[in-house]
Amino acid sequence: MVKQDGTKLDTLSGEDTRPTLDRVKEALFNIIQSYIYDAKVLDLFSGSGALAIESISRGAKYAISCDNSKKAIQIIKTNIQKCHFTEEIEVINKDYKKTLEDMKDKKFDIIFLDPPYKTDFGIDAIEIIMKNNMLEEEGIVVFETDRENEYIDSIKEYANVLNVRKYGRVKLVFVGRKE
């Protein structure tokens, strides 16, 4: 994985994480570029920390990178140091539910959700985020999944589905506050 400036980021080996493909990540950041500058970012299920790091490198104010895996946290911290973003990115080693509970009084401009496929963690996280009003008025949640069709109706209970982009089996679902 390579940050926008060419810095090579470390990733976890094995099947515990599934890094966002570079072509998907590039398309994602082209789509959300207008949201990035001065943004407050939450990256749940962070893996290598690449999305938080990329956000900071493109002008976000700060980011919180959260993962439940101790191995992932080690990789995230290494990558943040490598990119010199230790002041801009906070690292949290907790389950996503505990993290959202602890931050329920905070608001974010961008929230990245890249949970393990074949789980309902993303839908659950969106429900918690929306019920606790954790998204700024013009903010977005970017949910990476491989099961977009069965998730859309569930998401619509809590939020607006703004856009869906498909990249092979990967789907990016862009979600905003319900009006």
PDB file of C-alpha atoms in Angstrom:
ATOM      1  CA  MET A   1       0.000   0.000   0.000  1.00  0.00           C
ATOM      2  CA  VAL A   2       1.377   3.423  -0.963  1.00  0.00           C
ATOM      3  CA  LYS A   3       0.367   6.808   0.469  1.00  0.00           C
ATOM      4  CA  GLN A   4      -0.304   9.627  -2.022  1.00  0.00           C
ATOM      5  CA  ASP A   5       3.248  10.983  -1.647  1.00  0.00           C
ATOM      6  CA  GLY A   6       4.729   7.568  -2.427  1.00  0.00           C
ATOM      7  CA  THR A   7       5.475   6.405   1.130  1.00  0.00           C
ATOM      8  CA  LYS A   8       5.147   2.615   1.249  1.00  0.00           C
ATOM      9  CA  LEU A   9       2.849   1.588   4.110  1.00  0.00           C
ATOM     10  CA  ASP A  10       3.119  -1.690   5.994  1.00  0.00           C
ATOM     11  CA  THR A  11       0.119  -4.032   6.002  1.00  0.00           C
ATOM     12  CA  LEU A  12      -0.868  -7.051   8.029  1.00  0.00           C
ATOM     13  CA  SER A  13      -0.210 -10.389   6.425  1.00  0.00           C
ATOM     14  CA  GLY A  14      -2.707 -13.215   6.494  1.00  0.00           C
ATOM     15  CA  GLU A  15      -6.457 -13.241   6.217  1.00  0.00           C
ATOM     16  CA  ASP A  16      -7.258 -11.104   9.270  1.00  0.00           C
ATOM     17  CA  THR A  17      -7.360  -7.900   7.222  1.00  0.00           C
ATOM     18  CA  ARG A  18      -8.221  -7.008   3.667  1.00  0.00           C
ATOM     19  CA  PRO A  19      -6.562  -3.735   2.655  1.00  0.00           C
ATOM     20  CA  THR A  20      -8.556  -1.461   0.372  1.00  0.00           C
ATOM     21  CA  LEU A  21      -7.205  -1.934  -3.139  1.00  0.00           C
ATOM     22  CA  ASP A  22      -5.112   0.997  -4.375  1.00  0.00           C
ATOM     23  CA  ARG A  23      -7.425   1.602  -7.363  1.00  0.00           C
ATOM     24  CA  VAL A  24     -10.475   1.634  -5.064  1.00  0.00           C
ATOM     25  CA  LYS A  25      -8.708   3.932  -2.595  1.00  0.00           C
ATOM     26  CA  GLU A  26      -7.720   6.349  -5.379  1.00  0.00           C
ATOM     27  CA  ALA A  27     -11.294   6.421  -6.711  1.00  0.00           C
ATOM     28  CA  LEU A  28     -12.650   6.883  -3.174  1.00  0.00           C
ATOM     29  CA  PHE A  29     -10.439   9.895  -2.467  1.00  0.00           C
ATOM     30  CA  ASN A  30     -11.271  11.445  -5.841  1.00  0.00           C
ATOM     31  CA  ILE A  31     -14.974  11.190  -4.939  1.00  0.00           C
ATOM     32  CA  ILE A  32     -14.641  12.629  -1.414  1.00  0.00           C
ATOM     33  CA  GLN A  33     -11.934  15.213  -2.116  1.00  0.00           C
ATOM     34  CA  SER A  34     -14.298  18.125  -1.411  1.00  0.00           C
ATOM     35  CA  TYR A  35     -15.020  16.711   2.075  1.00  0.00           C
ATOM     36  CA  ILE A  36     -11.379  16.220   3.116  1.00  0.00           C
ATOM     37  CA  TYR A  37      -9.953  19.677   3.781  1.00  0.00           C
ATOM     38  CA  ASP A  38     -10.002  20.456   7.521  1.00  0.00           C
ATOM     39  CA  ALA A  39     -12.137  17.349   8.159  1.00  0.00           C
ATOM     40  CA  LYS A  40     -12.492  15.392  11.376  1.00  0.00           C
ATOM     41  CA  VAL A  41     -12.076  11.739  10.360  1.00  0.00           C
ATOM     42  CA  LEU A  42     -12.920   8.470  12.107  1.00  0.00           C
ATOM     43  CA  ASP A  43     -11.481   5.307  10.570  1.00  0.00           C
ATOM     44  CA  LEU A  44     -13.098   2.251  12.167  1.00  0.00           C
ATOM     45  CA  PHE A  45     -11.753  -1.217  11.334  1.00  0.00           C
ATOM     46  CA  SER A  46      -8.599   0.646  10.350  1.00  0.00           C
ATOM     47  CA  GLY A  47      -6.289  -2.274   9.469  1.00  0.00           C
ATOM     48  CA  SER A  48      -3.082  -0.540   8.349  1.00  0.00           C
ATOM     49  CA  GLY A  49      -4.347   2.999   9.003  1.00  0.00           C
ATOM     50  CA  ALA A  50      -4.095   3.825   5.298  1.00  0.00           C
ATOM     51  CA  LEU A  51      -7.418   5.691   5.039  1.00  0.00           C
ATOM     52  CA  ALA A  52      -6.700   7.898   8.059  1.00  0.00           C
ATOM     53  CA  ILE A  53      -3.165   8.554   6.802  1.00  0.00           C
ATOM     54  CA  GLU A  54      -4.375   9.370   3.289  1.00  0.00           C
ATOM     55  CA  SER A  55      -6.988  11.740   4.740  1.00  0.00           C
ATOM     56  CA  ILE A  56      -4.347  13.653   6.707  1.00  0.00           C
ATOM     57  CA  SER A  57      -2.026  13.764   3.702  1.00  0.00           C
ATOM     58  CA  ARG A  58      -4.867  15.371   1.716  1.00  0.00           C
ATOM     59  CA  GLY A  59      -5.634  18.068   4.295  1.00  0.00           C
ATOM     60  CA  ALA A  60      -7.863  16.604   7.014  1.00  0.00           C
ATOM     61  CA  LYS A  61      -7.508  18.343  10.409  1.00  0.00           C
ATOM     62  CA  TYR A  62      -7.174  15.138  12.450  1.00  0.00           C
ATOM     63  CA  ALA A  63      -8.106  11.473  12.346  1.00  0.00           C
ATOM     64  CA  ILE A  64      -8.847   8.705  14.780  1.00  0.00           C
ATOM     65  CA  SER A  65      -7.725   5.275  13.668  1.00  0.00           C
ATOM     66  CA  CYS A  66      -9.442   2.400  15.484  1.00  0.00           C
ATOM     67  CA  ASP A  67      -8.923  -1.338  15.305  1.00  0.00           C
ATOM     68  CA  ASN A  68      -9.588  -4.211  17.684  1.00  0.00           C
ATOM     69  CA  SER A  69      -6.456  -6.150  16.650  1.00  0.00           C
ATOM     70  CA  LYS A  70      -3.236  -5.541  18.588  1.00  0.00           C
ATOM     71  CA  LYS A  71      -1.238  -6.548  15.480  1.00  0.00           C
ATOM     72  CA  ALA A  72      -3.122  -3.977  13.399  1.00  0.00           C
ATOM     73  CA  ILE A  73      -2.475  -1.300  16.025  1.00  0.00           C
ATOM     74  CA  GLN A  74       1.273  -1.997  15.833  1.00  0.00           C
ATOM     75  CA  ILE A  75       1.167  -1.630  12.027  1.00  0.00           C
ATOM     76  CA  ILE A  76      -0.927   1.553  12.252  1.00  0.00           C
ATOM     77  CA  LYS A  77       1.502   3.133  14.718  1.00  0.00           C
ATOM     78  CA  THR A  78       4.476   2.186  12.520  1.00  0.00           C
ATOM     79  CA  ASN A  79       2.799   3.696   9.449  1.00  0.00           C
ATOM     80  CA  ILE A  80       1.844   6.887  11.286  1.00  0.00           C
ATOM     81  CA  GLN A  81       5.429   7.353  12.485  1.00  0.00           C
ATOM     82  CA  LYS A  82       6.760   6.617   9.004  1.00  0.00           C
ATOM     83  CA  CYS A  83       4.512   9.374   7.618  1.00  0.00           C
ATOM     84  CA  HIS A  84       5.209  11.808  10.492  1.00  0.00           C
ATOM     85  CA  PHE A  85       1.521  12.099  11.474  1.00  0.00           C
ATOM     86  CA  THR A  86       1.809  11.233  15.179  1.00  0.00           C
ATOM     87  CA  GLU A  87       0.274  14.595  16.166  1.00  0.00           C
ATOM     88  CA  GLU A  88      -2.640  14.379  13.697  1.00  0.00           C
ATOM     89  CA  ILE A  89      -3.777  10.769  14.167  1.00  0.00           C
ATOM     90  CA  GLU A  90      -4.979   9.233  17.412  1.00  0.00           C
ATOM     91  CA  VAL A  91      -4.827   5.430  17.611  1.00  0.00           C
ATOM     92  CA  ILE A  92      -7.404   3.431  19.567  1.00  0.00           C
ATOM     93  CA  ASN A  93      -7.212  -0.306  20.236  1.00  0.00           C
ATOM     94  CA  LYS A  94     -10.853  -1.145  20.995  1.00  0.00           C
ATOM     95  CA  ASP A  95     -13.867  -2.875  19.562  1.00  0.00           C
ATOM     96  CA  TYR A  96     -15.875  -0.599  17.234  1.00  0.00           C
ATOM     97  CA  LYS A  97     -18.928  -0.621  19.546  1.00  0.00           C
ATOM     98  CA  LYS A  98     -16.877   0.484  22.546  1.00  0.00           C
ATOM     99  CA  THR A  99     -15.154   3.158  20.444  1.00  0.00           C
ATOM    100  CA  LEU A 100     -18.484   4.531  19.184  1.00  0.00           C
ATOM    101  CA  GLU A 101     -19.919   4.461  22.703  1.00  0.00           C
ATOM    102  CA  ASP A 102     -16.902   6.372  24.040  1.00  0.00           C
ATOM    103  CA  MET A 103     -17.203   8.961  21.243  1.00  0.00           C
ATOM    104  CA  LYS A 104     -20.964   9.365  21.076  1.00  0.00           C
ATOM    105  CA  ASP A 105     -20.685  13.081  21.891  1.00  0.00           C
ATOM    106  CA  LYS A 106     -18.239  13.768  19.026  1.00  0.00           C
ATOM    107  CA  LYS A 107     -19.114  14.649  15.443  1.00  0.00           C
ATOM    108  CA  PHE A 108     -17.128  13.703  12.359  1.00  0.00           C
ATOM    109  CA  ASP A 109     -17.037  14.932   8.772  1.00  0.00           C
ATOM    110  CA  ILE A 110     -15.945  11.561   7.368  1.00  0.00           C
ATOM    111  CA  ILE A 111     -16.322   8.116   8.888  1.00  0.00           C
ATOM    112  CA  PHE A 112     -14.727   5.158   7.122  1.00  0.00           C
ATOM    113  CA  LEU A 113     -16.212   1.712   7.749  1.00  0.00           C
ATOM    114  CA  ASP A 114     -14.309  -1.215   6.285  1.00  0.00           C
ATOM    115  CA  PRO A 115     -15.472  -4.080   8.511  1.00  0.00           C
ATOM    116  CA  PRO A 116     -14.709  -7.733   7.879  1.00  0.00           C
ATOM    117  CA  TYR A 117     -16.857  -8.990   5.029  1.00  0.00           C
ATOM    118  CA  LYS A 118     -19.576 -11.476   5.937  1.00  0.00           C
ATOM    119  CA  THR A 119     -20.424  -9.574   9.130  1.00  0.00           C
ATOM    120  CA  ASP A 120     -23.130  -7.055   9.977  1.00  0.00           C
ATOM    121  CA  PHE A 121     -20.667  -4.786  11.802  1.00  0.00           C
ATOM    122  CA  GLY A 122     -21.033  -2.033   9.171  1.00  0.00           C
ATOM    123  CA  ILE A 123     -24.820  -1.843   9.444  1.00  0.00           C
ATOM    124  CA  ASP A 124     -24.569  -1.955  13.227  1.00  0.00           C
ATOM    125  CA  ALA A 125     -21.974   0.855  13.202  1.00  0.00           C
ATOM    126  CA  ILE A 126     -24.138   3.023  10.896  1.00  0.00           C
ATOM    127  CA  GLU A 127     -27.118   2.550  13.229  1.00  0.00           C
ATOM    128  CA  ILE A 128     -25.033   3.603  16.257  1.00  0.00           C
ATOM    129  CA  ILE A 129     -23.508   6.574  14.399  1.00  0.00           C
ATOM    130  CA  MET A 130     -26.890   7.874  13.245  1.00  0.00           C
ATOM    131  CA  LYS A 131     -28.725   7.269  16.531  1.00  0.00           C
ATOM    132  CA  ASN A 132     -26.003   9.204  18.384  1.00  0.00           C
ATOM    133  CA  ASN A 133     -25.899  11.968  15.746  1.00  0.00           C
ATOM    134  CA  MET A 134     -22.132  11.534  15.283  1.00  0.00           C
ATOM    135  CA  LEU A 135     -22.032  12.825  11.701  1.00  0.00           C
ATOM    136  CA  GLU A 136     -21.715  16.512  10.902  1.00  0.00           C
ATOM    137  CA  GLU A 137     -24.618  17.925   8.899  1.00  0.00           C
ATOM    138  CA  GLU A 138     -22.781  17.616   5.567  1.00  0.00           C
ATOM    139  CA  GLY A 139     -20.689  14.635   6.692  1.00  0.00           C
ATOM    140  CA  ILE A 140     -20.471  11.223   5.044  1.00  0.00           C
ATOM    141  CA  VAL A 141     -19.950   7.627   6.015  1.00  0.00           C
ATOM    142  CA  VAL A 142     -18.043   5.543   3.482  1.00  0.00           C
ATOM    143  CA  PHE A 143     -18.911   1.868   3.927  1.00  0.00           C
ATOM    144  CA  GLU A 144     -16.877  -0.740   2.033  1.00  0.00           C
ATOM    145  CA  THR A 145     -18.669  -4.040   1.539  1.00  0.00           C
ATOM    146  CA  ASP A 146     -19.152  -6.898  -0.887  1.00  0.00           C
ATOM    147  CA  ARG A 147     -22.916  -7.189  -0.203  1.00  0.00           C
ATOM    148  CA  GLU A 148     -24.412  -3.827  -1.175  1.00  0.00           C
ATOM    149  CA  ASN A 149     -27.866  -5.017  -2.284  1.00  0.00           C
ATOM    150  CA  GLU A 150     -28.866  -6.677   0.963  1.00  0.00           C
ATOM    151  CA  TYR A 151     -27.530  -3.732   2.988  1.00  0.00           C
ATOM    152  CA  ILE A 152     -29.249  -0.831   1.239  1.00  0.00           C
ATOM    153  CA  ASP A 153     -32.675  -1.376   2.845  1.00  0.00           C
ATOM    154  CA  SER A 154     -31.111  -1.733   6.301  1.00  0.00           C
ATOM    155  CA  ILE A 155     -29.079   1.455   5.847  1.00  0.00           C
ATOM    156  CA  LYS A 156     -32.158   3.396   4.696  1.00  0.00           C
ATOM    157  CA  GLU A 157     -33.783   2.803   8.087  1.00  0.00           C
ATOM    158  CA  TYR A 158     -31.168   5.082   9.671  1.00  0.00           C
ATOM    159  CA  ALA A 159     -29.558   7.159   6.925  1.00  0.00           C
ATOM    160  CA  ASN A 160     -29.617   8.372   3.334  1.00  0.00           C
ATOM    161  CA  VAL A 161     -27.759   6.324   0.762  1.00  0.00           C
ATOM    162  CA  LEU A 162     -26.107   9.040  -1.329  1.00  0.00           C
ATOM    163  CA  ASN A 163     -24.218   6.920  -3.842  1.00  0.00           C
ATOM    164  CA  VAL A 164     -22.978   3.398  -4.518  1.00  0.00           C
ATOM    165  CA  ARG A 165     -19.859   2.691  -6.560  1.00  0.00           C
ATOM    166  CA  LYS A 166     -18.783  -0.780  -7.658  1.00  0.00           C
ATOM    167  CA  TYR A 167     -15.197  -1.890  -8.244  1.00  0.00           C
ATOM    168  CA  GLY A 168     -15.318  -5.580  -9.070  1.00  0.00           C
ATOM    169  CA  ARG A 169     -16.784  -7.284  -6.010  1.00  0.00           C
ATOM    170  CA  VAL A 170     -16.033  -4.262  -3.817  1.00  0.00           C
ATOM    171  CA  LYS A 171     -18.839  -1.771  -3.263  1.00  0.00           C
ATOM    172  CA  LEU A 172     -18.423   1.651  -1.709  1.00  0.00           C
ATOM    173  CA  VAL A 173     -21.680   2.843  -0.166  1.00  0.00           C
ATOM    174  CA  PHE A 174     -21.737   6.587   0.600  1.00  0.00           C
ATOM    175  CA  VAL A 175     -24.131   7.431   3.420  1.00  0.00           C
ATOM    176  CA  GLY A 176     -25.368  10.760   4.817  1.00  0.00           C
ATOM    177  CA  ARG A 177     -27.678  11.858   7.602  1.00  0.00           C
ATOM    178  CA  LYS A 178     -31.360  11.094   7.178  1.00  0.00           C
ATOM    179  CA  GLU A 179     -33.371  14.188   6.304  1.00  0.00           C
TER     180      GLU A 179
END
